Coordinates of C-alpha atoms and ligand atoms in Angstrom, one line a residue:
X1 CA 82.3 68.6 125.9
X2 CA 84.4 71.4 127.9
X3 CA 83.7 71.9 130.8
X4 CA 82.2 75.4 131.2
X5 CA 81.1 75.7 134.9
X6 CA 82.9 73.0 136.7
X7 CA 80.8 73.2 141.2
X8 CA 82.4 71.7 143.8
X9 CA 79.0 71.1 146.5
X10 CA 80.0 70.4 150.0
X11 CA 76.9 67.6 150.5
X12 CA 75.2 65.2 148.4
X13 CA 71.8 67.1 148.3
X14 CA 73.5 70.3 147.9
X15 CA 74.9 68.5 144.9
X16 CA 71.6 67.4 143.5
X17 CA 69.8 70.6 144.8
X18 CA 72.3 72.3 142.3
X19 CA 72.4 70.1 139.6
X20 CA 68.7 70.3 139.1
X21 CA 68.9 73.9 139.2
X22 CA 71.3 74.3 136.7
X23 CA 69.4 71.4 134.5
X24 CA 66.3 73.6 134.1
X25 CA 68.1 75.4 131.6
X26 CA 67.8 72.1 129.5
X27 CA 71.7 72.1 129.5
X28 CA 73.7 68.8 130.2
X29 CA 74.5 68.4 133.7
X30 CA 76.7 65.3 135.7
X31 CA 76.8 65.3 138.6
X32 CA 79.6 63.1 139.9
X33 CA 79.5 61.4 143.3
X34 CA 83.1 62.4 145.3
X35 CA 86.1 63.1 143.2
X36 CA 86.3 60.6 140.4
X37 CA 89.4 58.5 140.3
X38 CA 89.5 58.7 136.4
X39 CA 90.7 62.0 134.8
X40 CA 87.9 63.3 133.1
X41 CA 86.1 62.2 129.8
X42 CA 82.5 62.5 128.8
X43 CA 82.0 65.8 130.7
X44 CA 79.3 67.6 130.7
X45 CA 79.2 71.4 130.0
X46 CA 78.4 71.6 133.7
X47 CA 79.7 69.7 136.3
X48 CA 78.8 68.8 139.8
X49 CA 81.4 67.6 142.3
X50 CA 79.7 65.6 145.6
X51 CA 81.8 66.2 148.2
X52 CA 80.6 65.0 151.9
X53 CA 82.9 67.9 153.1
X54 CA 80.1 70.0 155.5
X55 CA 80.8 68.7 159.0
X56 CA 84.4 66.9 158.1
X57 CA 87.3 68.5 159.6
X58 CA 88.7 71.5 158.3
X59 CA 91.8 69.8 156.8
X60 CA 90.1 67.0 155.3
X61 CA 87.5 69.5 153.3
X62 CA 90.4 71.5 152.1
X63 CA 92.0 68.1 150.7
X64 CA 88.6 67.0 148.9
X65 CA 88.0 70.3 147.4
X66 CA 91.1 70.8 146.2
X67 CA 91.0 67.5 144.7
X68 CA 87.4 68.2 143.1
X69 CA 89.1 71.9 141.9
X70 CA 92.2 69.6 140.3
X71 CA 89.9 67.3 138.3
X72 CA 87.1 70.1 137.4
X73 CA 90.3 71.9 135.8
X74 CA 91.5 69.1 134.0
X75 CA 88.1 68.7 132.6
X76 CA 88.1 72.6 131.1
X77 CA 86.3 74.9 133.8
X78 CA 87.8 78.1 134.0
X79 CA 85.0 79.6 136.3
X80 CA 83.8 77.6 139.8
X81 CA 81.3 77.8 141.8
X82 CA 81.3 76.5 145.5
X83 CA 78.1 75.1 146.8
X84 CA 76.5 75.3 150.4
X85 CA 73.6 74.8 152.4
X86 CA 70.9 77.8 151.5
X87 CA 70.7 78.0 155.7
X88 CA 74.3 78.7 155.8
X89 CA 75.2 75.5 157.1
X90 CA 78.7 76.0 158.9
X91 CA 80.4 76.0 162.6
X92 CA 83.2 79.2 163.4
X93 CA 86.0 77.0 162.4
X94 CA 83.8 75.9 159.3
X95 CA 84.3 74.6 157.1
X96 CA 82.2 77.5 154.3
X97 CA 85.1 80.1 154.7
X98 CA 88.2 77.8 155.1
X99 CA 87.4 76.0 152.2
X100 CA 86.5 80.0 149.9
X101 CA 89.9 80.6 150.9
X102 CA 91.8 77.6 149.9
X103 CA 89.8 78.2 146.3
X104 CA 90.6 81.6 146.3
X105 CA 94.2 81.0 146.3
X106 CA 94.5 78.3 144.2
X107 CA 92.5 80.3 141.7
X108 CA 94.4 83.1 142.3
X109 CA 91.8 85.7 142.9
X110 CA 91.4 88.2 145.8
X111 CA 87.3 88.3 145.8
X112 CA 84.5 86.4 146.3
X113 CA 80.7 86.3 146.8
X114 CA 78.4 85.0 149.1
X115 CA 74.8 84.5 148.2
X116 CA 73.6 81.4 150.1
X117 CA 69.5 83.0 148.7
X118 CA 66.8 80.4 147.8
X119 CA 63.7 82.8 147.5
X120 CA 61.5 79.9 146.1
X121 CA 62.4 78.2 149.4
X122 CA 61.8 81.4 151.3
X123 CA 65.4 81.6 151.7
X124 CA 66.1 85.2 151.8
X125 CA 69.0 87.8 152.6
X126 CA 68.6 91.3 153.5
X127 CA 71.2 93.2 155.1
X128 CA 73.7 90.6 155.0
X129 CA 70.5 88.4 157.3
X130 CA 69.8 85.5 156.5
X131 CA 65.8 84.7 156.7
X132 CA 64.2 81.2 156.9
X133 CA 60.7 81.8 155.6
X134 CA 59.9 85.0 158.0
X135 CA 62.9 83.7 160.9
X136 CA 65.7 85.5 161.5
X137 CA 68.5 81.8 160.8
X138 CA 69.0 81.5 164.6
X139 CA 65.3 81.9 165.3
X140 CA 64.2 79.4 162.8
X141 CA 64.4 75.6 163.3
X142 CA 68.0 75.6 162.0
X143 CA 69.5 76.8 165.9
X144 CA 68.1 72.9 166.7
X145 CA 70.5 71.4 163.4
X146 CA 72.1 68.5 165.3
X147 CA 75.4 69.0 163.7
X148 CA 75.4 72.6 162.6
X149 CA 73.6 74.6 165.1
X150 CA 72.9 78.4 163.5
X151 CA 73.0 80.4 166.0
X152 CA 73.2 83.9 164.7
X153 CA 71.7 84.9 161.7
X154 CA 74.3 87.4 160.3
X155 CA 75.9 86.0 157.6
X156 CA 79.3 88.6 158.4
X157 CA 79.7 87.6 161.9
X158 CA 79.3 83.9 161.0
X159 CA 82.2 84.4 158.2
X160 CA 84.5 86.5 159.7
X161 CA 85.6 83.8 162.6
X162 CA 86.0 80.9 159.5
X163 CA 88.2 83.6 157.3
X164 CA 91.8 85.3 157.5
X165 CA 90.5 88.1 155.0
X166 CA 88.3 90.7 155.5
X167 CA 84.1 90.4 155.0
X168 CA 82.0 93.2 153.6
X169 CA 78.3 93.4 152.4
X170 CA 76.7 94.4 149.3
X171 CA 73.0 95.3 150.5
X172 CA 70.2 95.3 148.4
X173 CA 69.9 99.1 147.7
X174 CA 72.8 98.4 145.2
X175 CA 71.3 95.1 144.3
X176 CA 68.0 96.6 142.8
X177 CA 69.8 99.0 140.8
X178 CA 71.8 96.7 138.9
X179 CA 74.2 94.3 137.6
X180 CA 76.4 97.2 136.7
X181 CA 75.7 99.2 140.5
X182 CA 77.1 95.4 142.0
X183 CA 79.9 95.0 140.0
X184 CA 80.8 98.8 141.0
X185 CA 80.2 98.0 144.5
X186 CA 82.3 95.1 144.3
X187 CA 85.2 96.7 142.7
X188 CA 85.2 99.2 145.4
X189 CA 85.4 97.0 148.3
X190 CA 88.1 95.0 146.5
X191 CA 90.7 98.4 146.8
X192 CA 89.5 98.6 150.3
X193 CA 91.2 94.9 150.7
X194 CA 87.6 93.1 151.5
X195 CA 88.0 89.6 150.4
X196 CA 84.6 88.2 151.3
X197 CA 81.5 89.9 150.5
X198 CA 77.9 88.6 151.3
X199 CA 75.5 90.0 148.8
X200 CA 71.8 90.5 149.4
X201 CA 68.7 88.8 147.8
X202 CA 65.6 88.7 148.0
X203 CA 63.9 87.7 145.1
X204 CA 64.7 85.6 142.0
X205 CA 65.6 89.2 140.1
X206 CA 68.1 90.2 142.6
X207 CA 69.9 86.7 141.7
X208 CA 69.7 87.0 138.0
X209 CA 71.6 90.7 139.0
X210 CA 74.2 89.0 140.9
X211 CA 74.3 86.0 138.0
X212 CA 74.7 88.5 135.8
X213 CA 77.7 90.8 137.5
X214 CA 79.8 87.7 138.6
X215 CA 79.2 85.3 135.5
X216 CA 82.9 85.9 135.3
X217 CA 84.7 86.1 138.4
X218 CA 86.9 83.1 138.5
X219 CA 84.6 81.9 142.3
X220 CA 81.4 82.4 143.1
X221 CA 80.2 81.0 146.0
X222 CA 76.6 80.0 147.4
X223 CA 73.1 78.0 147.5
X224 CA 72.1 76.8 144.5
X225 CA 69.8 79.1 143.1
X226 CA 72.1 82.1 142.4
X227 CA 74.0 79.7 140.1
X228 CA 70.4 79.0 138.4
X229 CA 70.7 82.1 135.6
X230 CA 74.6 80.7 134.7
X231 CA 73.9 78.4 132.2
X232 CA 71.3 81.1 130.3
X233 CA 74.2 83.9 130.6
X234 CA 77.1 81.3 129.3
X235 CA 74.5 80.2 126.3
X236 CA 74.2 83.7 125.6
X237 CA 77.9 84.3 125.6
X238 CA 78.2 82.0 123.3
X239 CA 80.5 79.3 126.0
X240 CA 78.2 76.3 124.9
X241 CA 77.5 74.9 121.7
X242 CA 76.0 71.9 120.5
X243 CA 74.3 71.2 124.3
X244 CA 72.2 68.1 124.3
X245 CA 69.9 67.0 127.4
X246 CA 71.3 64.5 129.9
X247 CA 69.9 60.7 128.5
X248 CA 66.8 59.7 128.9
X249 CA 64.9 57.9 131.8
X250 CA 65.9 54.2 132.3
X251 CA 62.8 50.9 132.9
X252 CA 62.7 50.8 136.1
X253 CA 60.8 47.9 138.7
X254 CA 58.4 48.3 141.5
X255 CA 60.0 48.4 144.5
X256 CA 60.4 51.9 146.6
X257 CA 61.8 52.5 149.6
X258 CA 62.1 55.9 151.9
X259 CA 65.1 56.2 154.4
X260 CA 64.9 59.4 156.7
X261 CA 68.2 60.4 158.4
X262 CA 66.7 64.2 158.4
X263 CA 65.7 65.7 161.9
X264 CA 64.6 69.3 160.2
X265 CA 61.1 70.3 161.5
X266 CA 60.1 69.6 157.6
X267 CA 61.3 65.9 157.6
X268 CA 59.7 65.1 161.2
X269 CA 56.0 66.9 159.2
X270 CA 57.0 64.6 156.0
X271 CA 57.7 61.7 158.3
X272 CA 54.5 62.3 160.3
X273 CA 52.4 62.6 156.9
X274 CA 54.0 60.1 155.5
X275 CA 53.1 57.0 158.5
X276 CA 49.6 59.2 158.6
X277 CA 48.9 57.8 154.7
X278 CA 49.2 54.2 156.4
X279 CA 52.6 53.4 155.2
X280 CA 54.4 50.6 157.0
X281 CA 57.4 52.1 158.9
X282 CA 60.3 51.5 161.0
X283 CA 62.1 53.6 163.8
X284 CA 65.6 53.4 164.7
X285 CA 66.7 54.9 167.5
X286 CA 70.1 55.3 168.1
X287 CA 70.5 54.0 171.5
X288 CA 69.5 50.7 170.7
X289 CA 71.6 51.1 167.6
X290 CA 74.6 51.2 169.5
X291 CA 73.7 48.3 171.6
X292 CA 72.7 45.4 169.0
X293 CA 72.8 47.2 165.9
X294 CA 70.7 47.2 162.5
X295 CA 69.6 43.6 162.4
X296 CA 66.3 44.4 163.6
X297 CA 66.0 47.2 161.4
X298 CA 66.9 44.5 158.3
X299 CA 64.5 41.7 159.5
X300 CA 61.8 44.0 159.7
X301 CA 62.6 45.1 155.8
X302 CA 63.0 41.9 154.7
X303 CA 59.0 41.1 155.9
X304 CA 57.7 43.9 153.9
X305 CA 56.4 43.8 150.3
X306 CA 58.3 45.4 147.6
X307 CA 55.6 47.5 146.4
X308 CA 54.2 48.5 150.0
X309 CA 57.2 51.6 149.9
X310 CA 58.2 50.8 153.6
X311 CA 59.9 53.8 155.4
X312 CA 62.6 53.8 157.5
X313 CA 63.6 56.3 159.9
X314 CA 66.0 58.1 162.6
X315 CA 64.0 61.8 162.4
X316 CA 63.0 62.3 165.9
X317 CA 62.5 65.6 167.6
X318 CA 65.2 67.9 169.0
X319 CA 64.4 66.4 172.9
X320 CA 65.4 63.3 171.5
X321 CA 67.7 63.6 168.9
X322 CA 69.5 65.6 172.2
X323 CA 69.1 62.6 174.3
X324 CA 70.4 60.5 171.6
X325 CA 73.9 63.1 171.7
X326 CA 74.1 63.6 175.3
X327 CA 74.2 59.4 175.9
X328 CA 76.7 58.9 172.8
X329 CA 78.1 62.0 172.0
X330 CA 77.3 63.7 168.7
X331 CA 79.4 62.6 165.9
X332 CA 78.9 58.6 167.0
X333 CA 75.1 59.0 167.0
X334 CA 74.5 60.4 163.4
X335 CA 77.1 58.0 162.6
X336 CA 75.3 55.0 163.7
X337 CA 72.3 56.4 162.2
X338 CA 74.0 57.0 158.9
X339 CA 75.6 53.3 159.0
X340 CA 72.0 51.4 159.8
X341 CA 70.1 53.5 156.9
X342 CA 73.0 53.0 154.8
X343 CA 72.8 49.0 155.7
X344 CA 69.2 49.3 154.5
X345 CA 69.7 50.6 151.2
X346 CA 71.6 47.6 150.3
X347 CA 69.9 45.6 151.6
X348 CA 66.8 46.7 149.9
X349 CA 68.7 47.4 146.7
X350 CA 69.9 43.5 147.1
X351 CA 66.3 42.6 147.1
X352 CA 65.4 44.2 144.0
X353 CA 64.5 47.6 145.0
X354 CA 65.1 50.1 142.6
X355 CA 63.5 53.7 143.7
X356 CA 65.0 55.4 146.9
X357 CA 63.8 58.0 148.2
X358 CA 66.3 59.8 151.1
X359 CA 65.8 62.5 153.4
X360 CA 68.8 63.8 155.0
X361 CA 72.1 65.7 153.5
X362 CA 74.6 63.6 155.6
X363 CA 72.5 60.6 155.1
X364 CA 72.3 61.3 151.8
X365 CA 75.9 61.0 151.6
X366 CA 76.2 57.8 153.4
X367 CA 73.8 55.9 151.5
X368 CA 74.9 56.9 147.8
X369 CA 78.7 55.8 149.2
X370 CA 77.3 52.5 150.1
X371 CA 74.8 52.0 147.1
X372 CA 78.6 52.6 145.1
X373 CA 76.8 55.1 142.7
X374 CA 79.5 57.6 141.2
X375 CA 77.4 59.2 138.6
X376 CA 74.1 60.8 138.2
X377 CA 71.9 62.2 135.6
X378 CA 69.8 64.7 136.7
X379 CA 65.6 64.0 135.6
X380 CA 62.4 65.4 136.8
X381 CA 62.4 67.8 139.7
X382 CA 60.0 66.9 142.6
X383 CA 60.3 70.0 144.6
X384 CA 62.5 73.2 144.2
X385 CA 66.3 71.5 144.3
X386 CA 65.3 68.2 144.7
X387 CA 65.7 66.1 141.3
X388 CA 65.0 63.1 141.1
X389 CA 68.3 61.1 139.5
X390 CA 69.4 58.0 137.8
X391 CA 72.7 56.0 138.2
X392 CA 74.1 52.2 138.2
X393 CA 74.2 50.7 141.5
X394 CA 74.8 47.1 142.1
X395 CA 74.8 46.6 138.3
X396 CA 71.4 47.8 137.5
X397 CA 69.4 51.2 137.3
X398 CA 68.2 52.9 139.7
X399 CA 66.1 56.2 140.8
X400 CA 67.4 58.0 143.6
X401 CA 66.2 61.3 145.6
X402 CA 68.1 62.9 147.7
X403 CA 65.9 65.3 149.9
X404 CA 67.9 68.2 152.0
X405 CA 66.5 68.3 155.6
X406 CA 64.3 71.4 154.9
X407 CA 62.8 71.2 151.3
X408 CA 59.9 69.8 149.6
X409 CA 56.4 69.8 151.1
X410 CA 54.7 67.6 154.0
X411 CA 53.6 65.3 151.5
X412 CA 56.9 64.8 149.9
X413 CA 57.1 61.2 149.9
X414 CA 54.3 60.2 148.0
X415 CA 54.6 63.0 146.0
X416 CA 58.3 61.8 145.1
X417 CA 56.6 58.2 144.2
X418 CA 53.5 60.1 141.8
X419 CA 55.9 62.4 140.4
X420 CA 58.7 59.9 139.4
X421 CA 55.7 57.9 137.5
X422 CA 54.4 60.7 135.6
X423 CA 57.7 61.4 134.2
Ligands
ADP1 P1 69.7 67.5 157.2 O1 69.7 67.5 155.7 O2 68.3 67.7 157.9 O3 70.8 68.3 157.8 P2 71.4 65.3 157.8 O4 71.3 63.8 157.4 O5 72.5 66.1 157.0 O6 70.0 65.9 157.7 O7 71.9 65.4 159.3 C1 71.1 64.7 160.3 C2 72.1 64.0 161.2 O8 71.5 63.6 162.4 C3 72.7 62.7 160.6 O9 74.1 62.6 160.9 C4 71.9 61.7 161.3 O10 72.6 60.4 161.3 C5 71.7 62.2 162.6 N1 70.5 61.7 163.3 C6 69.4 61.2 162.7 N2 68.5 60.8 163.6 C7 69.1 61.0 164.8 C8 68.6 60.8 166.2 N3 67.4 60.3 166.4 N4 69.5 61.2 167.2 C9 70.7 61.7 166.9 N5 71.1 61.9 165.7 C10 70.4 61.6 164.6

């Protein structure tokens, strides 16, 4: 069918995160793993570009997103959405703004929104702050990110260096009273020659307010959860018709496996709880990585059982994942890290494993390139924004989570395995 809301997410989790969002609605959803080298056919009604775009350089983001906007047109979409980290993921050259920019002109539109807001996460924004849980952004774990330090929890001041165009704030005084107050608001800072406005929220009714004021604007840009209401305001437009849910859940085998690239303060508890439950487990350590490389890593797998749901993992604490950076610089250590748990997967998909379970938004990205899935259908969510999915990789099905650095609960990873049988 047409394409009605075509997102362009800059990470594979932020992909999923959104995907399952927008699934609640019992609406198809694809979610599509990079650009797809096929012009489109068999869309969904919503879809879901992967991009691994967060941390590239700012040239090469622009080139993938405008590729993903190319394809998501072909396909129908006449409205976008661009998708980030709820914690604002970004550096001052970027790439969040850079890449709002390059949309905004192709899409020919002089406004946009910024409403990165995950209340069920404890995401929260309130006078254009950014909250993690009760943390100011720069107070929170996020200042520790070992590729996207947050510094600053002012969403503004963290825009303006990534944007040519001026930033402004909707705060939530206008929020509360209205979708009609925003769109006011909005409309206003537009003739004042704003181009970027962050927009307050704090609860799940201050998003279906924003949902419902910028349903229309050709971009809308943020975490997942203000897109959540879209699919409900389209239906109700009458923009889908005949929706069907996504198919159903394919047989799968026995064997699970957990890879943890994360080093988020939740994936070290998750990690932690996780060994605590007895589970066998495996540490890489980056160092030693760059001296003799993953072997050890895969003769160790290749010793476990199937069914035993080994884990392997990189999370470490910020002393040590800086350690780590300081000997090898930044970019080559979460790059051998990403390469060694990528290794794994195929190996362990090789041996017949069919459930993976994968903490980590960059690792994320490195293992679904190497597992060669393109396609996802979104199933049963394990936590807020994190699905669990179902593609082809190597020839047969497979489930596959992708966990962002910060979400789910400490007992995630069992939880993943208990929840993927129920469903
Ligand atoms: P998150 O979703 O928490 O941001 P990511 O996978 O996106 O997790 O980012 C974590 C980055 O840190 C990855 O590039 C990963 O390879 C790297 N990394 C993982 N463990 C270590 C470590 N022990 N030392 C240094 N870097 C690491």
């Amino acid at each position: 069918m047409t394409t009605v809301l075509g997102c362009i997410a800059d990470d594979f989790t932020g992909a999923t995160d959104l995907a399952g969002l927008l699934a609640r609605s019992g609406m198809p959803v694809s979610l599509r793993i990079g650009v797809p080298d096929a012009p489109p056919r068999d869309t969904a009604a919503f879809e879901v570009i992967a991009l691994k775009s967060r941390t590239a350089p700012v040239a090469e983001a622009l080139a993938q997103t405008r590729a993903a906007l190319a394809w998501l047109r072909q396909a129908g979409a006449q409205r976008f959405f661009w998708k980030y980290c709820s914690t604002f993921d970004s550096t001052a050259e970027g790439n969040i703004g850079p890449v709002a920019e390059a949309l905004m002109v192709e899409l020919e539109t002089d406004l946009t929104i910024y409403c990165p807001a995950f209340p069920e996460n404890g995401r929260a924004i309130f006078m254009g702050n950014l909250f993690v849980g009760r943390q100011p952004l720069a107070e929170s774990p996020m200042k520790d990110h070992p590729l996207t330090p947050m510094q600053d929890s002012n969403l503004m001041r963290l825009l303006e260096p990534q944007v040519t165009k001026p930033v402004g704030l909707v705060d939530r005084h206008t929020v509360v009273q209205g979708a009609s107050a925003l769109k006011t608001a909005l409309a206003r800072l537009r003739i004042g020659g704003v181009a970027h406005v962050v927009v307050d929220a704090v609860a799940d009714s201050d998003l279906s307010v924003i949902a419902e004021a910028c349903k229309d604007m050709p971009l809308m840009t943020g975490g997942s959860a203000v897109a959540m209401p879209l699919p409900g305001l389209y239906a109700s437009d009458g923009l889908l018709t005949g929706a069907v849910q996504g198919q159903p859940r394919p047989a799968l085998g026995q064997g699970t496996i957990v890879l943890s690239g994360s080093c988020s303060s939740m994936t070290n508890a998750q990690v932690a709880a996780y060994r605590a439950l007895g589970a066998p487990s495996y540490q890489l350590d980056p160092v030693q990585l760059a001296q003799t490389g993953a072997q050890g890593a895969l003769d160790w797998l290749a010793q476990q059982s199937q069914t035993s749901a080994p884990l392997i993992y990189a999370t470490a604490d910020p002393a040590s994942v800086k350690a780590a950076q300081d000997h090898l610089g930044t970019a080559r250590a979460g790059q051998i890290v990403e390469e060694a748990l990528a290794a794994c997967a195929v190996a362990a998909r090789d041996r017949g494993v069919d459930r993976f379970i994968v903490a980590g938004g960059e690792t994320s990205g490195a293992v679904t390139q190497a597992l060669g899935v393109t396609r996802l259908n979104i199933g049963a969510e394990i936590a807020p924004g994190v699905p669990w999915t179902f593609c082809r990789s190597g020839g047969r099905d497979i489930a596959l989570t992708l966990k962002s650095g910060n979400f789910g609960q400490e007992d995630f990873f069992s939880d993943a395995q208990s929840k993927l049988e129920q469903s």
